[in-house]
CSV table of C-alpha atoms and ligand atoms in Angstrom, one decimal:
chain,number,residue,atom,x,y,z
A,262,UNK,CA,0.0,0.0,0.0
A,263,UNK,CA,1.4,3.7,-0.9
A,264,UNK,CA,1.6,6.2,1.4
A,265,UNK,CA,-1.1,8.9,1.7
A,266,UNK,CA,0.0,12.2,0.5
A,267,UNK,CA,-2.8,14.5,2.3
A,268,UNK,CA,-4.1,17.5,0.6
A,269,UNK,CA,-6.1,20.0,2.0
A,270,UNK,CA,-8.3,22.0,-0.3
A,271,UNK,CA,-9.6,25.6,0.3
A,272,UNK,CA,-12.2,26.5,-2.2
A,273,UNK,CA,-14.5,24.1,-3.9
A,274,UNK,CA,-16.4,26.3,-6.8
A,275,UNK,CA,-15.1,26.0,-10.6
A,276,UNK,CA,-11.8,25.0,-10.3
A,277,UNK,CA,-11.5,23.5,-6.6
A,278,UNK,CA,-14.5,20.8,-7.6
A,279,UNK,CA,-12.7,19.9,-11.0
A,280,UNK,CA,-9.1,19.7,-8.8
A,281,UNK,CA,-11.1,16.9,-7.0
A,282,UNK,CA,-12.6,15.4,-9.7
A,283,UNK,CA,-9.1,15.0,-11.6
A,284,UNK,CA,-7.3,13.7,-8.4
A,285,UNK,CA,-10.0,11.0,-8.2
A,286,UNK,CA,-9.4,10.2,-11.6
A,287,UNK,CA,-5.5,10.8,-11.6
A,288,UNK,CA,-4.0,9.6,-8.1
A,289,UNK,CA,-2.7,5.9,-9.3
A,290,UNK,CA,-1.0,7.1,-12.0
A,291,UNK,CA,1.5,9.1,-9.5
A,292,UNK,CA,2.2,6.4,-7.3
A,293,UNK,CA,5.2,4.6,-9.3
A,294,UNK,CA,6.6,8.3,-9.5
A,295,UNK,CA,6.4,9.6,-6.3
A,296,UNK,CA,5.6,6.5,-4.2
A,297,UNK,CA,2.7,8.5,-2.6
A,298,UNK,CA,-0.9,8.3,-3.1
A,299,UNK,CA,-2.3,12.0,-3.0
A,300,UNK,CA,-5.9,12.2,-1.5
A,301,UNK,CA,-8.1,15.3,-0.3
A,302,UNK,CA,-7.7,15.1,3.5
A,303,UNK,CA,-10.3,17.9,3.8
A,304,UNK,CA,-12.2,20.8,1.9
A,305,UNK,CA,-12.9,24.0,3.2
A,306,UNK,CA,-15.3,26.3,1.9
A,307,UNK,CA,-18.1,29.4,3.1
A,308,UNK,CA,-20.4,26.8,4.6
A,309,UNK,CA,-18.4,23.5,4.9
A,310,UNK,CA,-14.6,22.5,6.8
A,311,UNK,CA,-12.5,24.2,9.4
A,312,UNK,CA,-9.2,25.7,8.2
A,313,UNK,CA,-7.2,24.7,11.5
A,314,UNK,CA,-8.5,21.0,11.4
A,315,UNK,CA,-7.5,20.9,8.0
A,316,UNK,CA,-4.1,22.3,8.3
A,317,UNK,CA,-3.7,19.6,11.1
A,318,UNK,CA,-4.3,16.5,8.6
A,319,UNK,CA,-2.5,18.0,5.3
A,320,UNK,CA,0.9,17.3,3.9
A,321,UNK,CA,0.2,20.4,1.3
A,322,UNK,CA,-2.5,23.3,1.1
A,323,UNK,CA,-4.1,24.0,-2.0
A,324,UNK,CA,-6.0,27.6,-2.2
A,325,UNK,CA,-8.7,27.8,-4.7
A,326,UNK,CA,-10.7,30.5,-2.7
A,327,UNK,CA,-9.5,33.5,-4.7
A,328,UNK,CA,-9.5,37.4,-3.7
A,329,UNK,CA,-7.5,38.4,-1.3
A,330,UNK,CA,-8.9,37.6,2.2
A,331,UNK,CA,-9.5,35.0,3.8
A,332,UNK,CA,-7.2,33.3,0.9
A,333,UNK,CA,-4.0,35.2,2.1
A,334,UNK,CA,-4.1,34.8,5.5
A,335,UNK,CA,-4.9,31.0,5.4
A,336,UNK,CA,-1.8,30.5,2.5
A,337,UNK,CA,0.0,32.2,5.1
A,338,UNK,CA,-0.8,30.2,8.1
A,339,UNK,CA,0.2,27.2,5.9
A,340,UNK,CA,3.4,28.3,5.0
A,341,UNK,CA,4.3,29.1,8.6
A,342,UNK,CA,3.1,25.8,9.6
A,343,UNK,CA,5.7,23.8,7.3
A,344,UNK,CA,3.3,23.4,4.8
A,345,UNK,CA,3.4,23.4,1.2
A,346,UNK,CA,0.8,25.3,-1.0
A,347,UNK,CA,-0.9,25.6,-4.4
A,348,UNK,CA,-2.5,28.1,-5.6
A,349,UNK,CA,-3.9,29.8,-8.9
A,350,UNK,CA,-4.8,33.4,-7.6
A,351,UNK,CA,-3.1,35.7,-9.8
A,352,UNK,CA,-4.8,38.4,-7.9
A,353,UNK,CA,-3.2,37.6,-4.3
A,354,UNK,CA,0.3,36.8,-6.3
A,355,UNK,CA,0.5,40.2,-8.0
A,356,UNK,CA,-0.2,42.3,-5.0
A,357,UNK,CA,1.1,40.1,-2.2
A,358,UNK,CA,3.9,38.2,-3.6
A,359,UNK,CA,7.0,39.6,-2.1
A,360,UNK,CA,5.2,38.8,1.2
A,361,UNK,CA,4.3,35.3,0.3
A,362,UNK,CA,7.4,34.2,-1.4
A,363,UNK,CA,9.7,35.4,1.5
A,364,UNK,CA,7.5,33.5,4.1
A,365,UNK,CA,8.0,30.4,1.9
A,366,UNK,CA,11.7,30.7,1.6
A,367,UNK,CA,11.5,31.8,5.6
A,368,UNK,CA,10.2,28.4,6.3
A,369,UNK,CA,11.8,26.1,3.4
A,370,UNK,CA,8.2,25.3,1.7
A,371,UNK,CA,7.4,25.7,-1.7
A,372,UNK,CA,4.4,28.3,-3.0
A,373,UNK,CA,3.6,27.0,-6.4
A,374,UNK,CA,1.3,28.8,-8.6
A,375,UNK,CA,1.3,27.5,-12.7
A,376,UNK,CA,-2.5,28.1,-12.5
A,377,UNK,CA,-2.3,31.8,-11.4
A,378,UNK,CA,-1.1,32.6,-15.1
A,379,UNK,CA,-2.7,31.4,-18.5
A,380,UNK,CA,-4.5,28.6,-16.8
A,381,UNK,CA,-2.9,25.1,-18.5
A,382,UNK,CA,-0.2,26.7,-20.4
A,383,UNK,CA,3.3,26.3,-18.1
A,384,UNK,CA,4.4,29.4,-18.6
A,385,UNK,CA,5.6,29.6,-14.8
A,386,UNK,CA,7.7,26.4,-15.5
A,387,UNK,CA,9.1,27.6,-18.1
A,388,UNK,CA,10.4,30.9,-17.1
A,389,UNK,CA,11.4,29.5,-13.5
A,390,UNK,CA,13.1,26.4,-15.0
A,391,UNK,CA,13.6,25.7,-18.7
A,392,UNK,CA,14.9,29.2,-19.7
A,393,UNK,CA,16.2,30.0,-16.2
A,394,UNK,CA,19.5,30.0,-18.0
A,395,UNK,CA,18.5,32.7,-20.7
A,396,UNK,CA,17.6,36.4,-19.8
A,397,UNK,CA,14.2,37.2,-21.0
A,398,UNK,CA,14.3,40.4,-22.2
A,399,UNK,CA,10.4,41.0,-23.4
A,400,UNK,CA,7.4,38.7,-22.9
A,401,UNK,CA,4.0,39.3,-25.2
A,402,UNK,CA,1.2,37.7,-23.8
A,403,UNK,CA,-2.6,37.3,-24.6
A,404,UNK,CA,-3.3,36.0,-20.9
A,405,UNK,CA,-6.9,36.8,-20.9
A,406,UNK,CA,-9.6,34.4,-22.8
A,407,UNK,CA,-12.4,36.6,-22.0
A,408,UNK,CA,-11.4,39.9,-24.0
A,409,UNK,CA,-9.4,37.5,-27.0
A,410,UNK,CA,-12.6,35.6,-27.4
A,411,UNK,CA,-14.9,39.4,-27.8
A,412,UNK,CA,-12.2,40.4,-30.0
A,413,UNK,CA,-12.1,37.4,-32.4
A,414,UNK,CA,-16.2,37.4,-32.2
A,415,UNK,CA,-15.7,40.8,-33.1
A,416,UNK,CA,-13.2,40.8,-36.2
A,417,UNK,CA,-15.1,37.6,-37.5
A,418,UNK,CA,-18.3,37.7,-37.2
A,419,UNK,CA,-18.7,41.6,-37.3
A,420,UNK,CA,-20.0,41.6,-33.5
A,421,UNK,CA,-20.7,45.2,-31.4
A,422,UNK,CA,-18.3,44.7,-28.7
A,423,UNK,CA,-22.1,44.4,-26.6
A,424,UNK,CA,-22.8,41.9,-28.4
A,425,UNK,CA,-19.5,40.0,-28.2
A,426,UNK,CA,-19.5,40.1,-24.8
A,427,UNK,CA,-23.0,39.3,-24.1
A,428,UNK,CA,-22.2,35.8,-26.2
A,429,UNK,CA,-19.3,35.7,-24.1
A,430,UNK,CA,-21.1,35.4,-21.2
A,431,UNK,CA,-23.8,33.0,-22.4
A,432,UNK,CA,-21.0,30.5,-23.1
A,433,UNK,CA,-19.6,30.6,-19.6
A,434,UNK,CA,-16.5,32.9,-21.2
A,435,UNK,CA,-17.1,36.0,-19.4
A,436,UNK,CA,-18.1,36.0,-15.7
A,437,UNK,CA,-21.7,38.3,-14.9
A,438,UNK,CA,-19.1,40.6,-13.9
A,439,UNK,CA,-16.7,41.3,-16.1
A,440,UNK,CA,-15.3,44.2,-14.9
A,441,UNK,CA,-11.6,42.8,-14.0
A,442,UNK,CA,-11.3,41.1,-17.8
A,443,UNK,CA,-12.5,43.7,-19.7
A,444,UNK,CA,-10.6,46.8,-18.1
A,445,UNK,CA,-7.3,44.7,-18.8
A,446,UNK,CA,-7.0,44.2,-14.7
A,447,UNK,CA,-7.1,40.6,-15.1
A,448,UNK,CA,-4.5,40.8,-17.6
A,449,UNK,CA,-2.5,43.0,-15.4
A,450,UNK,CA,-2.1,40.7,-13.0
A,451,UNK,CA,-0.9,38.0,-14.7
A,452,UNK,CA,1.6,40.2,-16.5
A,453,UNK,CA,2.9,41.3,-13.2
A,454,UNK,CA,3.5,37.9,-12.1
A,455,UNK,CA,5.3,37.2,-15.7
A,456,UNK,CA,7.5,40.3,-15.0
A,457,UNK,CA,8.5,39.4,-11.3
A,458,UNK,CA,9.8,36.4,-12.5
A,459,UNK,CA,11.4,37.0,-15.9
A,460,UNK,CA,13.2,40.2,-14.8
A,461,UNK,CA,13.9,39.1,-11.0
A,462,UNK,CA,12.7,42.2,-9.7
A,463,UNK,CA,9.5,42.8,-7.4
A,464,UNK,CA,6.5,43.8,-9.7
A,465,UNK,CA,2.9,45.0,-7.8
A,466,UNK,CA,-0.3,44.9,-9.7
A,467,UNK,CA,-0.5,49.1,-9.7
A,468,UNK,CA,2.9,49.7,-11.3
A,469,UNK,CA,1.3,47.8,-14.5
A,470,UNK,CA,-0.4,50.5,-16.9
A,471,UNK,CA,-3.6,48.7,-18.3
A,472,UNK,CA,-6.3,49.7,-20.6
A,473,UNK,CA,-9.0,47.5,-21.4
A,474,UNK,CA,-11.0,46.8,-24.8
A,475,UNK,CA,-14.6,48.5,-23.3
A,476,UNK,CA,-14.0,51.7,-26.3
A,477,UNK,CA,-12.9,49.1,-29.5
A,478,UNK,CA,-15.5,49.8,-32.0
A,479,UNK,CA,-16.6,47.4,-35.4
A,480,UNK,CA,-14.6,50.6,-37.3
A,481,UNK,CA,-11.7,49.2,-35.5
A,482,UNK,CA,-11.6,46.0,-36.6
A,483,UNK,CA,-12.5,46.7,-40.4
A,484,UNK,CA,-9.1,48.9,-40.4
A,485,UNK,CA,-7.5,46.2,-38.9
A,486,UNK,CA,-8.8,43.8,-41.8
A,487,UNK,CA,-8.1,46.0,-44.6
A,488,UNK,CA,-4.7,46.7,-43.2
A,489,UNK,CA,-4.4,42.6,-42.8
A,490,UNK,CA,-3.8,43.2,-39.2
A,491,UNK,CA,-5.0,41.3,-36.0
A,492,UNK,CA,-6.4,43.4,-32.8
A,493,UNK,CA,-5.7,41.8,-29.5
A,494,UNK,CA,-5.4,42.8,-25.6
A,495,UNK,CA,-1.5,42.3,-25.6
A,496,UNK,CA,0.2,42.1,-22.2
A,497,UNK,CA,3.7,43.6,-22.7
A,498,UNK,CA,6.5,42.9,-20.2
A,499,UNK,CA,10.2,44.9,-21.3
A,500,UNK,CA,13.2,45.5,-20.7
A,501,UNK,CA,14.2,49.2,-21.1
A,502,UNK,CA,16.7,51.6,-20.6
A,503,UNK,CA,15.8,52.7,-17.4
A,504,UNK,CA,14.6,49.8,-16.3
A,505,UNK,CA,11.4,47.5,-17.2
A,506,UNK,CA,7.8,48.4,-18.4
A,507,UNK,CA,5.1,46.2,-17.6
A,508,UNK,CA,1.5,47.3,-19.7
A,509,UNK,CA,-1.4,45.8,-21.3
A,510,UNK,CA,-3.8,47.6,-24.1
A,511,UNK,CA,-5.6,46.4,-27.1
A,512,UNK,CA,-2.8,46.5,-30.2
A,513,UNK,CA,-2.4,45.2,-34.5
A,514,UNK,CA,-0.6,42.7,-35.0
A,515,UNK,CA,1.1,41.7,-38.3
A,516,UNK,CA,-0.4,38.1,-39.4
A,517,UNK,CA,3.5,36.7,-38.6
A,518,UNK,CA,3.6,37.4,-34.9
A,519,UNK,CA,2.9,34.3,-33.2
A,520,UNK,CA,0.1,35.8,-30.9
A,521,UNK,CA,-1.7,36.9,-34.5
A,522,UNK,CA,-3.0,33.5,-34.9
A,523,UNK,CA,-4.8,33.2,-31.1
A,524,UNK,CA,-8.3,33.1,-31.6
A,525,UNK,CA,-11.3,32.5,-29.2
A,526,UNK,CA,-10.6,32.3,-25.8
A,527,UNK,CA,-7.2,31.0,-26.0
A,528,UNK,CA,-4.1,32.4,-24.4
A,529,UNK,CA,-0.3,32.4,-25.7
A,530,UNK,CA,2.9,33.9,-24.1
A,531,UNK,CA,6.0,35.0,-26.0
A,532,UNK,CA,8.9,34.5,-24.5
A,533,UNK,CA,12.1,36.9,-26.3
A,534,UNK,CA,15.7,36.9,-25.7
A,535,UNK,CA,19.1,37.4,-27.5
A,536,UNK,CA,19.8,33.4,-27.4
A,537,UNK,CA,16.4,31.6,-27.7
A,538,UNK,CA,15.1,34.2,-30.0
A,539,UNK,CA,11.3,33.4,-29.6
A,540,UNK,CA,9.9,30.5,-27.9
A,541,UNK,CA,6.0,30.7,-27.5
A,542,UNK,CA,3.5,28.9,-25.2
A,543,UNK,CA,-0.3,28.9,-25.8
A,544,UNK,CA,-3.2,26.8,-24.6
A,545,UNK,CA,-6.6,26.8,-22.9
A,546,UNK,CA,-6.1,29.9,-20.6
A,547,UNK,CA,-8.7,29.1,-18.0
A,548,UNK,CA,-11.9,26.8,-17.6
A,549,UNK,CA,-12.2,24.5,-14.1
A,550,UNK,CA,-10.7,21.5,-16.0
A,551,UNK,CA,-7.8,23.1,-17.3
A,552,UNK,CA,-6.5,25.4,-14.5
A,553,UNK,CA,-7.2,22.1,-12.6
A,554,UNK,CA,-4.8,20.1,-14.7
A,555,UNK,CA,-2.1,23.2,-13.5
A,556,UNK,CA,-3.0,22.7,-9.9
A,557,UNK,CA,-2.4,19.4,-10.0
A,558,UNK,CA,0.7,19.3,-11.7
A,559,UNK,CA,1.8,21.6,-9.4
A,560,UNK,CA,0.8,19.2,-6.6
A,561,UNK,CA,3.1,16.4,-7.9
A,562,UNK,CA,5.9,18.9,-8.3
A,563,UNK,CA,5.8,19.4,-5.0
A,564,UNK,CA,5.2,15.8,-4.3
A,565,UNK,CA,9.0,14.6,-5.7
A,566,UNK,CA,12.5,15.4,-5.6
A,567,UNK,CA,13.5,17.7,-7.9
A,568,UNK,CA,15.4,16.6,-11.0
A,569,UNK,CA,13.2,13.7,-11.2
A,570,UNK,CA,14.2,10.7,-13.8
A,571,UNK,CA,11.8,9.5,-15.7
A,572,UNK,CA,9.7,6.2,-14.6
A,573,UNK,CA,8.2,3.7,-16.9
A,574,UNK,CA,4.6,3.4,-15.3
A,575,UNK,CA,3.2,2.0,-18.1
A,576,UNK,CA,3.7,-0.5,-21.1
A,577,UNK,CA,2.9,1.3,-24.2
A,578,UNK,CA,4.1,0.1,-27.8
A,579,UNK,CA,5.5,2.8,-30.0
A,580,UNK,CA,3.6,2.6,-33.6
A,581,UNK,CA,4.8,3.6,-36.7
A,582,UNK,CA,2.2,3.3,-39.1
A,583,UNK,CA,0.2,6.2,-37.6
A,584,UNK,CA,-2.4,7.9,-39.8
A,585,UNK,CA,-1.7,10.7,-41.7
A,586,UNK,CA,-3.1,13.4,-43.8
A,587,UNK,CA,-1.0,13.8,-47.4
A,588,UNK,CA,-0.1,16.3,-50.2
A,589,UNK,CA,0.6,14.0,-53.3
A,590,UNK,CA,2.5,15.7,-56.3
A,591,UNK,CA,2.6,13.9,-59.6
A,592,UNK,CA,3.6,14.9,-63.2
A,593,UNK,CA,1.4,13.0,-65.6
A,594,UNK,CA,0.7,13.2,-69.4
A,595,UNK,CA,-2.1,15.8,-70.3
A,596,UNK,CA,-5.2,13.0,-71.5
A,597,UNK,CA,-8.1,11.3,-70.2
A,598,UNK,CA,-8.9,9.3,-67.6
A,599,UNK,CA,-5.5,9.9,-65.3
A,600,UNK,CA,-7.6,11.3,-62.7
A,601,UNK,CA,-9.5,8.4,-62.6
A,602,UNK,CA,-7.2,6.0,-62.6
A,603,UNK,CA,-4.7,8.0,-59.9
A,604,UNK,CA,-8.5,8.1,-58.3
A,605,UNK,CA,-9.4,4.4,-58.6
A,606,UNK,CA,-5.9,3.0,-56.8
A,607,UNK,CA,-6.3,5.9,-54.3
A,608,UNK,CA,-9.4,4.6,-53.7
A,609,UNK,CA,-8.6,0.7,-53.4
A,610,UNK,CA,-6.3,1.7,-50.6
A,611,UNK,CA,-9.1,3.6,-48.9
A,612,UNK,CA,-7.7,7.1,-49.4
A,613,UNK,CA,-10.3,10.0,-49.6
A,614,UNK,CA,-9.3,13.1,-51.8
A,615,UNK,CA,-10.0,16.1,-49.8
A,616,UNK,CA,-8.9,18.6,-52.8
A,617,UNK,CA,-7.5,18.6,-56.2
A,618,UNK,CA,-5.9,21.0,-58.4
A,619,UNK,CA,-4.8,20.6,-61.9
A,620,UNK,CA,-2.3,22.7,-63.7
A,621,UNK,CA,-1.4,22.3,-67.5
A,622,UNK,CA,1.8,22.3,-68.7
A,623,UNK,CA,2.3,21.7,-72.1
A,624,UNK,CA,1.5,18.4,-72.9
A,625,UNK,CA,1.7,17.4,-69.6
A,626,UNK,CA,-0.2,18.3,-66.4
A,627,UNK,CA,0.4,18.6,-62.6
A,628,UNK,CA,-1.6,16.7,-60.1
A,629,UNK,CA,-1.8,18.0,-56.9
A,630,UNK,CA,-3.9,16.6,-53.9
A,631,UNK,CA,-4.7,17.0,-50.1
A,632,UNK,CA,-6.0,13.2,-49.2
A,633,UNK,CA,-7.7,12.8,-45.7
A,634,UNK,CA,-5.6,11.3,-42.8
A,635,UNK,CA,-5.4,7.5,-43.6
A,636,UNK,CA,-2.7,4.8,-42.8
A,637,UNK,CA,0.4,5.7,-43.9
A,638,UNK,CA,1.1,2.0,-45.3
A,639,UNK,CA,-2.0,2.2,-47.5
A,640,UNK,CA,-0.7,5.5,-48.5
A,641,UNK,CA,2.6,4.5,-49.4
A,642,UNK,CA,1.0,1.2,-51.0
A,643,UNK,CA,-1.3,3.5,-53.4
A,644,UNK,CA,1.9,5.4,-54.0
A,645,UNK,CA,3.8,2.8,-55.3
A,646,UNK,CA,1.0,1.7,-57.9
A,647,UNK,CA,0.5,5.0,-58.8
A,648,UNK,CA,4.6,5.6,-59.7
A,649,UNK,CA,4.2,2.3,-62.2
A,650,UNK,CA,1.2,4.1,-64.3
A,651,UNK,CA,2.8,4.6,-67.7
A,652,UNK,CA,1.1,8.5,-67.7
A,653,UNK,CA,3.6,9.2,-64.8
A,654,UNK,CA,6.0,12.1,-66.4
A,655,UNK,CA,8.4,11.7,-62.7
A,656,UNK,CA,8.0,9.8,-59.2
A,657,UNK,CA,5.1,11.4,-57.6
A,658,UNK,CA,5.7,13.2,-54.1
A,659,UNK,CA,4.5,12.9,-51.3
A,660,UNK,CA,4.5,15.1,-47.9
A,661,UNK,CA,2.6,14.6,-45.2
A,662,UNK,CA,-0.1,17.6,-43.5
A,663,UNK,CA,-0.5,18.2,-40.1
A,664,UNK,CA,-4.3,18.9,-39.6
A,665,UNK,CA,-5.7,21.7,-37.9
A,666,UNK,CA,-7.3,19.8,-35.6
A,667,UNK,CA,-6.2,18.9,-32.2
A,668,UNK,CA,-6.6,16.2,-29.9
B,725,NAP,N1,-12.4,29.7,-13.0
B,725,NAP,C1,-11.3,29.7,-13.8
B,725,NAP,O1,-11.4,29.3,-15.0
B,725,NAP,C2,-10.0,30.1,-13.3
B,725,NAP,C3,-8.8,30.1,-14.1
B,725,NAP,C4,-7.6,30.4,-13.6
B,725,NAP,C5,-7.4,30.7,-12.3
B,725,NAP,N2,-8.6,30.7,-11.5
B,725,NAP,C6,-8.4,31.1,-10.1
B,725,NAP,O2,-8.7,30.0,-9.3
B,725,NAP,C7,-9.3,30.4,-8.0
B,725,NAP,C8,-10.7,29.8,-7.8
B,725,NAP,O3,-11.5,30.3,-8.9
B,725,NAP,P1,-13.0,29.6,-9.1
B,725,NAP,O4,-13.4,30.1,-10.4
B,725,NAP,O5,-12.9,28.1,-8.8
B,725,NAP,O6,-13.8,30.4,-8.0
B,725,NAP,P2,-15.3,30.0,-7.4
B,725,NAP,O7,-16.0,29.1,-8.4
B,725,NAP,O8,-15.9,31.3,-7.1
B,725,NAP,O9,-15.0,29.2,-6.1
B,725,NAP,C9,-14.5,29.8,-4.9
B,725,NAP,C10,-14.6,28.8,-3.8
B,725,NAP,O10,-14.0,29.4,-2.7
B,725,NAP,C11,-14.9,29.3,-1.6
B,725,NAP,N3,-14.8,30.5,-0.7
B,725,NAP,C12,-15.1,31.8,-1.1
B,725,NAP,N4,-14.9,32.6,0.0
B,725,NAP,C13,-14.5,31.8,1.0
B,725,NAP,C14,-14.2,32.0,2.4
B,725,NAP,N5,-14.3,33.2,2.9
B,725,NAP,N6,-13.9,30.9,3.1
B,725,NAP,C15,-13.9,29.7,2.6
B,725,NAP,N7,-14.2,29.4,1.3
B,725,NAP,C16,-14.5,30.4,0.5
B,725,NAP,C17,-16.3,29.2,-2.2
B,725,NAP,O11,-17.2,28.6,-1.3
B,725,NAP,P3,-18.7,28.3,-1.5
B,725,NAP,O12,-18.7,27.0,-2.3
B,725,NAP,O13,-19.3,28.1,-0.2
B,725,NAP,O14,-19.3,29.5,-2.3
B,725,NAP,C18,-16.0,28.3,-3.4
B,725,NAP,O15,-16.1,27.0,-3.1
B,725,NAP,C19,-9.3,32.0,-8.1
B,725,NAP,O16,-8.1,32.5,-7.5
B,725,NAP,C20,-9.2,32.2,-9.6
B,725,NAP,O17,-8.7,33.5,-9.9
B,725,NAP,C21,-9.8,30.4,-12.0
């Protein structure tokens, strides 16, 4: 039997009640890792638990309460008490960090907080490990789903910003107040959480300059299109001369920039320095589910040793003939029936043409198709009949194409 690795959970609304439901689904899987069984010890919330009791019984805190009292005071107490704690409130890291962290570091705990910041993405992770190495010297984020999903709504569909956000809220994306997403405060918070860590340099919520996207009119947008741009709510965290600037307001963006291409109520970070370059991050940015997924990683973090090898917990056998979408390129002689034939052994193979286009060129003619995903050794066998046709000019080419779609 594993050891019991006690949580103790404050909050139990969006995100606390997912965190449970994942754990429940989740624990067995970290036992060969961490040779600990995590389980909820106790749950605290307005009209259930009492914190004290729960401290008593928990190897770790996690804080889903959000705000900033009670939740401080309790992640706090925890810390002082050896304990230590989880949490995903951006607001109570952004104005009370410098206070939390050095109680942490005062008692030799660790305050983890991946969920505090574009929900599933590990942006935290990264900065604090992966590129501790590098220094970061600007970081563009989209690190609120509410306003990107108004704004896409908005450039696509030719939505009032009203009317965006009404939608917004009917789909769960916007909360019935949504004051602190739309005014870019949300946003602010998380970017002053990004800055504290990238630049290594206490950052409060009110040095970050934020506007919000409340005054974006449908006039905006069509200049933006005809200009080919993209209007977001970018979070900007910089380097400058005379020191760093930490801001968020609604900017274009040129259709290369990484963050162009975040629709909907994703969120993305861009991470710049002189040696990496550009290295971005994006995912879900919030949703019970997701943040939940952060909060527990965080938990098994905390669970093991750092510099953890990796275990084989499972006995999975690694495929190869995986299916794949394919762009097929031939070079055929200009007269009847090729299509059909190219069609015909496409077909015997069970590959489905998703788009053709046929180019003349002189007396001959090029072929080129998007098949849908199939096996890739019915591909390659369709492939090889197809290279024998006598109308074939060259070998026809093939390259696969990753879908749009993901899991
Ligand atoms: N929702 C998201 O998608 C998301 C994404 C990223 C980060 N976060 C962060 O995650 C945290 C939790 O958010 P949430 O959406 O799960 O909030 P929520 O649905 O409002 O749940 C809050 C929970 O805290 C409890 N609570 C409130 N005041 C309390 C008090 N004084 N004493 C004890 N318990 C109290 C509530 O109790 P009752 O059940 O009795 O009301 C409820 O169970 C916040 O810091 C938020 O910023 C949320």
């Amino acid at each position: 039997m594993a050891e019991t690795f006690r949580i103790g959970l404050l909050g139990h609304g969006t995100v606390g009640s997912a965190f449970e439901a994942l754990l429940a689904e989740r624990a067995d899987a970290f036992v060969p890792i961490t040779g600990m069984r995590p389980e909820i010890s106790g749950v605290l919330t307005r009209s259930r638990g009492d914190f004290e009791e729960i401290l008593a019984n928990a190897d770790l805190v996690v804080e889903l309460i959000g705000g900033i009292e009670p939740a401080r005071d309790y992640v706090l107490r925890a810390m002082r008490a050896g304990r230590h704690v989880v949490s995903a409130n951006k607001q109570l890291l952004s104005q009370y960090g410098e206070e939390l962290w050095a109680c942490a570091r005062e008692h030799g705990v660790q305050l983890r907080f991946e969920g505090a910041v574009a929900g599933v993405v590990p942006v935290i992770r990264v900065l604090q490990e992966s590129l501790a190495a590098t220094r970061v010297e600007r970081i563009h984020g989209i690190v609120n789903g509410t306003t990107n999903y108004i704004l896409t709504e908005m450039a696509s569909r030719g939505l009032s910003y009203d009317e965006a956000l009404r939608q917004a809220q009917e789909l769960g994306y916007a909360e019935a107040d949504p004051t602190d997403d739309v005014t870019g405060r949300d946003a602010a918070a998380k970017m002053a959480i990004l800055a504290r860590l990238a630049f290594s340099t206490p950052v409060h919520l009110d040095q970050v300059v934020y506007e919000g996207i409340e005054h974006l009119t449908g006039e905006d947008m069509e200049y933006a299109k005809d200009l080919g741009l993209g209007l977001k709510l970018i979070g900007t965290a910089e380097r400058v001369d005379a020191g760093i600037s930490v801001r968020v307001h609604p900017a274009f963006l040129y259709p290369g920039h990484p963050l162009a291409s975040i629709h909907g109520p994703f969120n993305a970070v861009t991470l710049e320095s002189d040696t990496i370059t550009e290295v971005t991050l994006s995912g879900p940015g919030a949703g019970g589910p997701q943040t939940a997924t952060a909060v527990l990683g965080d938990v098994v973090s905390a669970m093991i040793p750092p510099a953890s090898t990796p275990e084989t917990t499972e006995a999975l056998t690694v495929v190869n003939d995986i299916e794949s979408a394919f762009y097929l390129h031939m070079e055929v002689a200009d007269r009847p029936g090729v299509l059909a034939q190219v069609a015909e052994l496409l077909g015997m193979q069970g590959a489905s043409i998703k788009s053709v286009v046929q180019q003349g060129l002189g007396h001959d003619a090029r072929l080129v198709m998007i098949l849908h995903p199939l096996p890739e050794s019915r591909f390659y066998a369709a492939v090889h009949l197809i290279g024998q046709l006598d109308f074939m000019r060259s070998s026809p080419r093939a390259i696969r194409v990753i879908e749009e779609e993901f899991i």
